C-alpha atoms as an extended CHARMM CRD file, in Angstrom:
* protein
*
       154  EXT
         1         1  MET       CA            106.5560000000      136.8710000000      149.0690000000  PROA      1               0.0000000000
         2         2  LEU       CA            107.1180000000      134.5800000000      152.0380000000  PROA      2               0.0000000000
         3         3  ASN       CA            104.4840000000      136.4620000000      153.9980000000  PROA      3               0.0000000000
         4         4  GLY       CA            102.0430000000      135.7720000000      151.1730000000  PROA      4               0.0000000000
         5         5  LEU       CA            102.8250000000      132.0360000000      151.3570000000  PROA      5               0.0000000000
         6         6  LYS       CA            102.3760000000      132.0260000000      155.1180000000  PROA      6               0.0000000000
         7         7  ASN       CA             98.8650000000      133.3710000000      154.7360000000  PROA      7               0.0000000000
         8         8  LEU       CA             97.8140000000      130.5780000000      152.2860000000  PROA      8               0.0000000000
         9         9  ASN       CA             96.1320000000      127.5000000000      153.6070000000  PROA      9               0.0000000000
        10        10  ILE       CA             97.8250000000      124.0820000000      153.1880000000  PROA      10              0.0000000000
        11        11  LEU       CA             95.6820000000      123.0890000000      150.1860000000  PROA      11              0.0000000000
        12        12  LYS       CA             96.7930000000      126.1150000000      148.1680000000  PROA      12              0.0000000000
        13        13  LYS       CA            100.4350000000      125.5400000000      149.1270000000  PROA      13              0.0000000000
        14        14  ILE       CA            100.2330000000      121.9270000000      147.9310000000  PROA      14              0.0000000000
        15        15  LEU       CA             98.5920000000      123.0990000000      144.7250000000  PROA      15              0.0000000000
        16        16  ILE       CA            101.3830000000      125.6310000000      144.0800000000  PROA      16              0.0000000000
        17        17  ILE       CA            104.0050000000      122.9230000000      144.5870000000  PROA      17              0.0000000000
        18        18  THR       CA            102.3190000000      120.1310000000      142.6000000000  PROA      18              0.0000000000
        19        19  LEU       CA            100.8040000000      122.0700000000      139.6880000000  PROA      19              0.0000000000
        20        20  PRO       CA            104.1060000000      122.6200000000      137.8160000000  PROA      20              0.0000000000
        21        21  LEU       CA            105.0800000000      118.9680000000      138.3580000000  PROA      21              0.0000000000
        22        22  THR       CA            101.6780000000      117.8120000000      137.1350000000  PROA      22              0.0000000000
        23        23  LEU       CA            101.8740000000      119.9980000000      134.0350000000  PROA      23              0.0000000000
        24        24  PHE       CA            105.3910000000      118.7650000000      133.2930000000  PROA      24              0.0000000000
        25        25  THR       CA            104.2380000000      115.1390000000      133.6880000000  PROA      25              0.0000000000
        26        26  CYS       CA            101.3160000000      115.7760000000      131.3400000000  PROA      26              0.0000000000
        27        27  TYR       CA            103.7190000000      117.2590000000      128.7890000000  PROA      27              0.0000000000
        28        28  LEU       CA            105.9700000000      114.1750000000      128.9780000000  PROA      28              0.0000000000
        29        29  VAL       CA            103.0100000000      111.8040000000      128.6470000000  PROA      29              0.0000000000
        30        30  TRP       CA            101.6850000000      113.7570000000      125.6580000000  PROA      30              0.0000000000
        31        31  ASN       CA            105.0730000000      113.5950000000      123.9210000000  PROA      31              0.0000000000
        32        32  GLU       CA            105.3130000000      109.8730000000      124.6030000000  PROA      32              0.0000000000
        33        33  LEU       CA            101.8320000000      109.2590000000      123.1900000000  PROA      33              0.0000000000
        34        34  GLN       CA            102.6870000000      111.2610000000      120.0760000000  PROA      34              0.0000000000
        35        35  ALA       CA            105.8840000000      109.2750000000      119.5640000000  PROA      35              0.0000000000
        36        36  LYS       CA            104.0060000000      106.0060000000      120.0280000000  PROA      36              0.0000000000
        37        37  SER       CA            101.3290000000      107.0890000000      117.5650000000  PROA      37              0.0000000000
        38        38  ASN       CA            103.9720000000      107.9940000000      114.9560000000  PROA      38              0.0000000000
        39        39  TYR       CA            105.7100000000      104.6770000000      115.5560000000  PROA      39              0.0000000000
        40        40  GLN       CA            102.4590000000      102.7670000000      115.0520000000  PROA      40              0.0000000000
        41        41  ALA       CA            101.7900000000      104.6760000000      111.8270000000  PROA      41              0.0000000000
        42        42  GLU       CA            105.2370000000      103.6860000000      110.5400000000  PROA      42              0.0000000000
        43        43  ILE       CA            104.5930000000      100.0670000000      111.4690000000  PROA      43              0.0000000000
        44        44  LEU       CA            101.3090000000      100.1230000000      109.5420000000  PROA      44              0.0000000000
        45        45  LYS       CA            103.1120000000      101.5270000000      106.4930000000  PROA      45              0.0000000000
        46        46  ILE       CA            105.7100000000       98.7800000000      106.6870000000  PROA      46              0.0000000000
        47        47  LYS       CA            102.9820000000       96.1550000000      107.0910000000  PROA      47              0.0000000000
        48        48  SER       CA            101.2430000000       97.4950000000      103.9760000000  PROA      48              0.0000000000
        49        49  LEU       CA            104.4810000000       97.2880000000      101.9920000000  PROA      49              0.0000000000
        50        50  VAL       CA            105.1220000000       93.7370000000      103.2080000000  PROA      50              0.0000000000
        51        51  ASP       CA            101.5650000000       92.7490000000      102.2780000000  PROA      51              0.0000000000
        52        52  VAL       CA            102.0060000000       94.1230000000       98.7540000000  PROA      52              0.0000000000
        53        53  ALA       CA            105.3670000000       92.3550000000       98.3950000000  PROA      53              0.0000000000
        54        54  SER       CA            103.7810000000       89.1110000000       99.5580000000  PROA      54              0.0000000000
        55        55  ASN       CA            100.8830000000       89.6030000000       97.1270000000  PROA      55              0.0000000000
        56        56  ILE       CA            103.3380000000       90.1760000000       94.2810000000  PROA      56              0.0000000000
        57        57  SER       CA            105.2510000000       87.0270000000       95.1760000000  PROA      57              0.0000000000
        58        58  THR       CA            102.0980000000       84.9090000000       95.2780000000  PROA      58              0.0000000000
        59        59  LEU       CA            100.8080000000       86.5130000000       92.0860000000  PROA      59              0.0000000000
        60        60  LEU       CA            104.0080000000       85.7860000000       90.1830000000  PROA      60              0.0000000000
        61        61  HSD       CA            104.1000000000       82.2230000000       91.4990000000  PROA      61              0.0000000000
        62        62  ASN       CA            100.5440000000       81.6390000000       90.2870000000  PROA      62              0.0000000000
        63        63  MET       CA            101.3140000000       83.2870000000       86.9480000000  PROA      63              0.0000000000
        64        64  GLN       CA            104.2670000000       80.9530000000       86.4670000000  PROA      64              0.0000000000
        65        65  GLN       CA            102.0020000000       78.0030000000       87.1730000000  PROA      65              0.0000000000
        66        66  GLU       CA             99.4890000000       79.3810000000       84.6730000000  PROA      66              0.0000000000
        67        67  ARG       CA            102.2320000000       79.7290000000       82.0830000000  PROA      67              0.0000000000
        68        68  GLY       CA            103.2750000000       76.1110000000       82.6610000000  PROA      68              0.0000000000
        69        69  LEU       CA             99.6910000000       74.9410000000       82.2500000000  PROA      69              0.0000000000
        70        70  SER       CA             99.3660000000       77.0330000000       79.0930000000  PROA      70              0.0000000000
        71        71  SER       CA            102.1210000000       74.9920000000       77.4660000000  PROA      71              0.0000000000
        72        72  LYS       CA            100.1590000000       71.8380000000       78.3050000000  PROA      72              0.0000000000
        73        73  VAL       CA             97.0180000000       73.3280000000       76.7460000000  PROA      73              0.0000000000
        74        74  LEU       CA             98.9500000000       74.3250000000       73.6320000000  PROA      74              0.0000000000
        75        75  SER       CA            100.4600000000       70.8560000000       73.3270000000  PROA      75              0.0000000000
        76        76  GLY       CA             96.9480000000       69.3760000000       73.3900000000  PROA      76              0.0000000000
        77        77  GLU       CA             97.2370000000       67.5420000000       76.7090000000  PROA      77              0.0000000000
        78        78  ARG       CA             93.9240000000       66.2240000000       78.0200000000  PROA      78              0.0000000000
        79        79  ASP       CA             92.4520000000       67.7490000000       81.1700000000  PROA      79              0.0000000000
        80        80  ALA       CA             94.8490000000       70.6810000000       80.8350000000  PROA      80              0.0000000000
        81        81  ILE       CA             92.1300000000       73.1530000000       79.8930000000  PROA      81              0.0000000000
        82        82  SER       CA             90.1870000000       72.6970000000       83.1420000000  PROA      82              0.0000000000
        83        83  LEU       CA             93.3870000000       72.9620000000       85.2000000000  PROA      83              0.0000000000
        84        84  TYR       CA             94.3960000000       76.0060000000       83.1790000000  PROA      84              0.0000000000
        85        85  GLN       CA             91.0600000000       77.7230000000       83.7330000000  PROA      85              0.0000000000
        86        86  SER       CA             91.1970000000       76.9230000000       87.4420000000  PROA      86              0.0000000000
        87        87  GLN       CA             94.6600000000       78.4950000000       87.5950000000  PROA      87              0.0000000000
        88        88  ASN       CA             93.3010000000       81.5170000000       85.7050000000  PROA      88              0.0000000000
        89        89  SER       CA             90.8740000000       82.0880000000       88.5800000000  PROA      89              0.0000000000
        90        90  LYS       CA             93.7140000000       81.9260000000       91.1120000000  PROA      90              0.0000000000
        91        91  VAL       CA             95.7440000000       84.4370000000       89.1210000000  PROA      91              0.0000000000
        92        92  ASP       CA             92.7500000000       86.7580000000       88.8180000000  PROA      92              0.0000000000
        93        93  SER       CA             92.1850000000       86.5810000000       92.5750000000  PROA      93              0.0000000000
        94        94  GLU       CA             95.8440000000       87.3490000000       93.2980000000  PROA      94              0.0000000000
        95        95  ARG       CA             95.8390000000       90.1350000000       90.7010000000  PROA      95              0.0000000000
        96        96  GLU       CA             92.8870000000       91.7270000000       92.4850000000  PROA      96              0.0000000000
        97        97  LYS       CA             94.7150000000       91.4920000000       95.8390000000  PROA      97              0.0000000000
        98        98  PHE       CA             97.7630000000       93.1210000000       94.2670000000  PROA      98              0.0000000000
        99        99  VAL       CA             95.7880000000       95.9960000000       92.7380000000  PROA      99              0.0000000000
       100       100  ASN       CA             93.8570000000       96.5480000000       95.9870000000  PROA      100             0.0000000000
       101       101  GLY       CA             97.1070000000       96.4730000000       97.9540000000  PROA      101             0.0000000000
       102       102  LEU       CA             98.5760000000       99.1420000000       95.7080000000  PROA      102             0.0000000000
       103       103  ALA       CA             95.4710000000      101.2540000000       96.1780000000  PROA      103             0.0000000000
       104       104  GLU       CA             95.7420000000      100.8710000000       99.9640000000  PROA      104             0.0000000000
       105       105  LEU       CA             99.2700000000      102.2410000000       99.8670000000  PROA      105             0.0000000000
       106       106  GLY       CA             97.7520000000      105.4660000000       98.6070000000  PROA      106             0.0000000000
       107       107  ASP       CA             99.9980000000      108.4240000000       99.3400000000  PROA      107             0.0000000000
       108       108  LEU       CA            102.7780000000      106.3570000000      100.8470000000  PROA      108             0.0000000000
       109       109  GLU       CA            106.0810000000      107.6300000000       99.5430000000  PROA      109             0.0000000000
       110       110  LEU       CA            107.6100000000      104.8880000000       97.4170000000  PROA      110             0.0000000000
       111       111  SER       CA            110.8420000000      105.0980000000       95.4910000000  PROA      111             0.0000000000
       112       112  PRO       CA            110.3750000000      105.9190000000       91.8040000000  PROA      112             0.0000000000
       113       113  LYS       CA            111.7880000000      102.5080000000       90.8430000000  PROA      113             0.0000000000
       114       114  ILE       CA            109.2280000000      100.6540000000       92.9750000000  PROA      114             0.0000000000
       115       115  LYS       CA            106.4000000000      102.8320000000       91.6640000000  PROA      115             0.0000000000
       116       116  SER       CA            107.3730000000      102.2850000000       88.0320000000  PROA      116             0.0000000000
       117       117  SER       CA            107.8320000000       98.5250000000       88.5150000000  PROA      117             0.0000000000
       118       118  ALA       CA            104.4330000000       98.2090000000       90.1900000000  PROA      118             0.0000000000
       119       119  GLU       CA            102.7560000000      100.2400000000       87.4620000000  PROA      119             0.0000000000
       120       120  GLU       CA            104.5060000000       98.2180000000       84.7560000000  PROA      120             0.0000000000
       121       121  LEU       CA            103.3340000000       94.9480000000       86.3370000000  PROA      121             0.0000000000
       122       122  LYS       CA             99.8180000000       96.3400000000       86.6660000000  PROA      122             0.0000000000
       123       123  SER       CA             99.8630000000       97.3420000000       83.0040000000  PROA      123             0.0000000000
       124       124  ASN       CA            101.2510000000       93.9790000000       81.8750000000  PROA      124             0.0000000000
       125       125  LEU       CA             98.5510000000       92.1720000000       83.8100000000  PROA      125             0.0000000000
       126       126  ASN       CA             95.9470000000       93.8750000000       81.6340000000  PROA      126             0.0000000000
       127       127  THR       CA             97.2180000000       91.9130000000       78.6200000000  PROA      127             0.0000000000
       128       128  ILE       CA             96.7090000000       88.5150000000       80.2370000000  PROA      128             0.0000000000
       129       129  SER       CA             93.0900000000       88.1830000000       79.0720000000  PROA      129             0.0000000000
       130       130  ASP       CA             94.1480000000       88.4150000000       75.4400000000  PROA      130             0.0000000000
       131       131  LEU       CA             96.8430000000       85.7800000000       76.0120000000  PROA      131             0.0000000000
       132       132  ARG       CA             94.3170000000       83.4440000000       77.6030000000  PROA      132             0.0000000000
       133       133  ASN       CA             91.9720000000       83.8280000000       74.6460000000  PROA      133             0.0000000000
       134       134  GLN       CA             94.8300000000       83.1140000000       72.2460000000  PROA      134             0.0000000000
       135       135  ILE       CA             95.8100000000       80.0110000000       74.1900000000  PROA      135             0.0000000000
       136       136  LEU       CA             92.3040000000       78.6310000000       74.3680000000  PROA      136             0.0000000000
       137       137  GLY       CA             91.8140000000       79.4530000000       70.6790000000  PROA      137             0.0000000000
       138       138  SER       CA             95.4140000000       78.3980000000       69.8910000000  PROA      138             0.0000000000
       139       139  GLU       CA             95.2970000000       80.0570000000       66.4970000000  PROA      139             0.0000000000
       140       140  ASN       CA             98.6200000000       81.8440000000       66.9150000000  PROA      140             0.0000000000
       141       141  ASN       CA            102.1940000000       80.7220000000       67.1160000000  PROA      141             0.0000000000
       142       142  ASN       CA            102.5030000000       78.7750000000       70.3720000000  PROA      142             0.0000000000
       143       143  ILE       CA            106.0950000000       79.8490000000       71.0100000000  PROA      143             0.0000000000
       144       144  GLU       CA            105.1170000000       83.4890000000       70.6100000000  PROA      144             0.0000000000
       145       145  ILE       CA            102.3190000000       83.0870000000       73.1700000000  PROA      145             0.0000000000
       146       146  LEU       CA            104.6490000000       81.4410000000       75.6910000000  PROA      146             0.0000000000
       147       147  ASN       CA            107.1880000000       84.2190000000       75.1810000000  PROA      147             0.0000000000
       148       148  LYS       CA            104.5070000000       86.7980000000       75.9520000000  PROA      148             0.0000000000
       149       149  TYR       CA            103.6930000000       84.9820000000       79.2000000000  PROA      149             0.0000000000
       150       150  SER       CA            107.3550000000       84.9220000000       80.0940000000  PROA      150             0.0000000000
       151       151  ALA       CA            107.6450000000       88.6600000000       79.4350000000  PROA      151             0.0000000000
       152       152  ILE       CA            104.8540000000       89.3930000000       81.9260000000  PROA      152             0.0000000000
       153       153  ASN       CA            106.5520000000       87.3310000000       84.6410000000  PROA      153             0.0000000000
       154       154  GLN       CA            109.8360000000       89.2050000000       84.3560000000  PROA      154             0.0000000000
């Protein structure tokens, strides 16, 4: 074996020595890149969850403001209708962000409790149009309408 190495030129000897080290270095770099890629994917998942949580918080805040304005509309306060309708637009915008955020989560594994709560909120939000019509028409029991708003916010 040593005789075979003696017959090789210097370039081939260097190649024999450095090739295993180069391959090992490539393997380490590849593993590091894979780990970094997985880490970035996890960060993006967490960011998506934080965005949805933030959207929910803003949505509920705007819904509470809408509920407060609805009591002013039902009590007959002047200028309340225009404020109420303006707040309706804010709630609709935040509702759209919430629904889109849920869709962006896609196949992300959420706990069953979070999934059911999000779906329940999404379902409850579908009833808000009827409540708005009742408030603007104010033909129903005002206390009942306010209780329905409160139920959505819980």
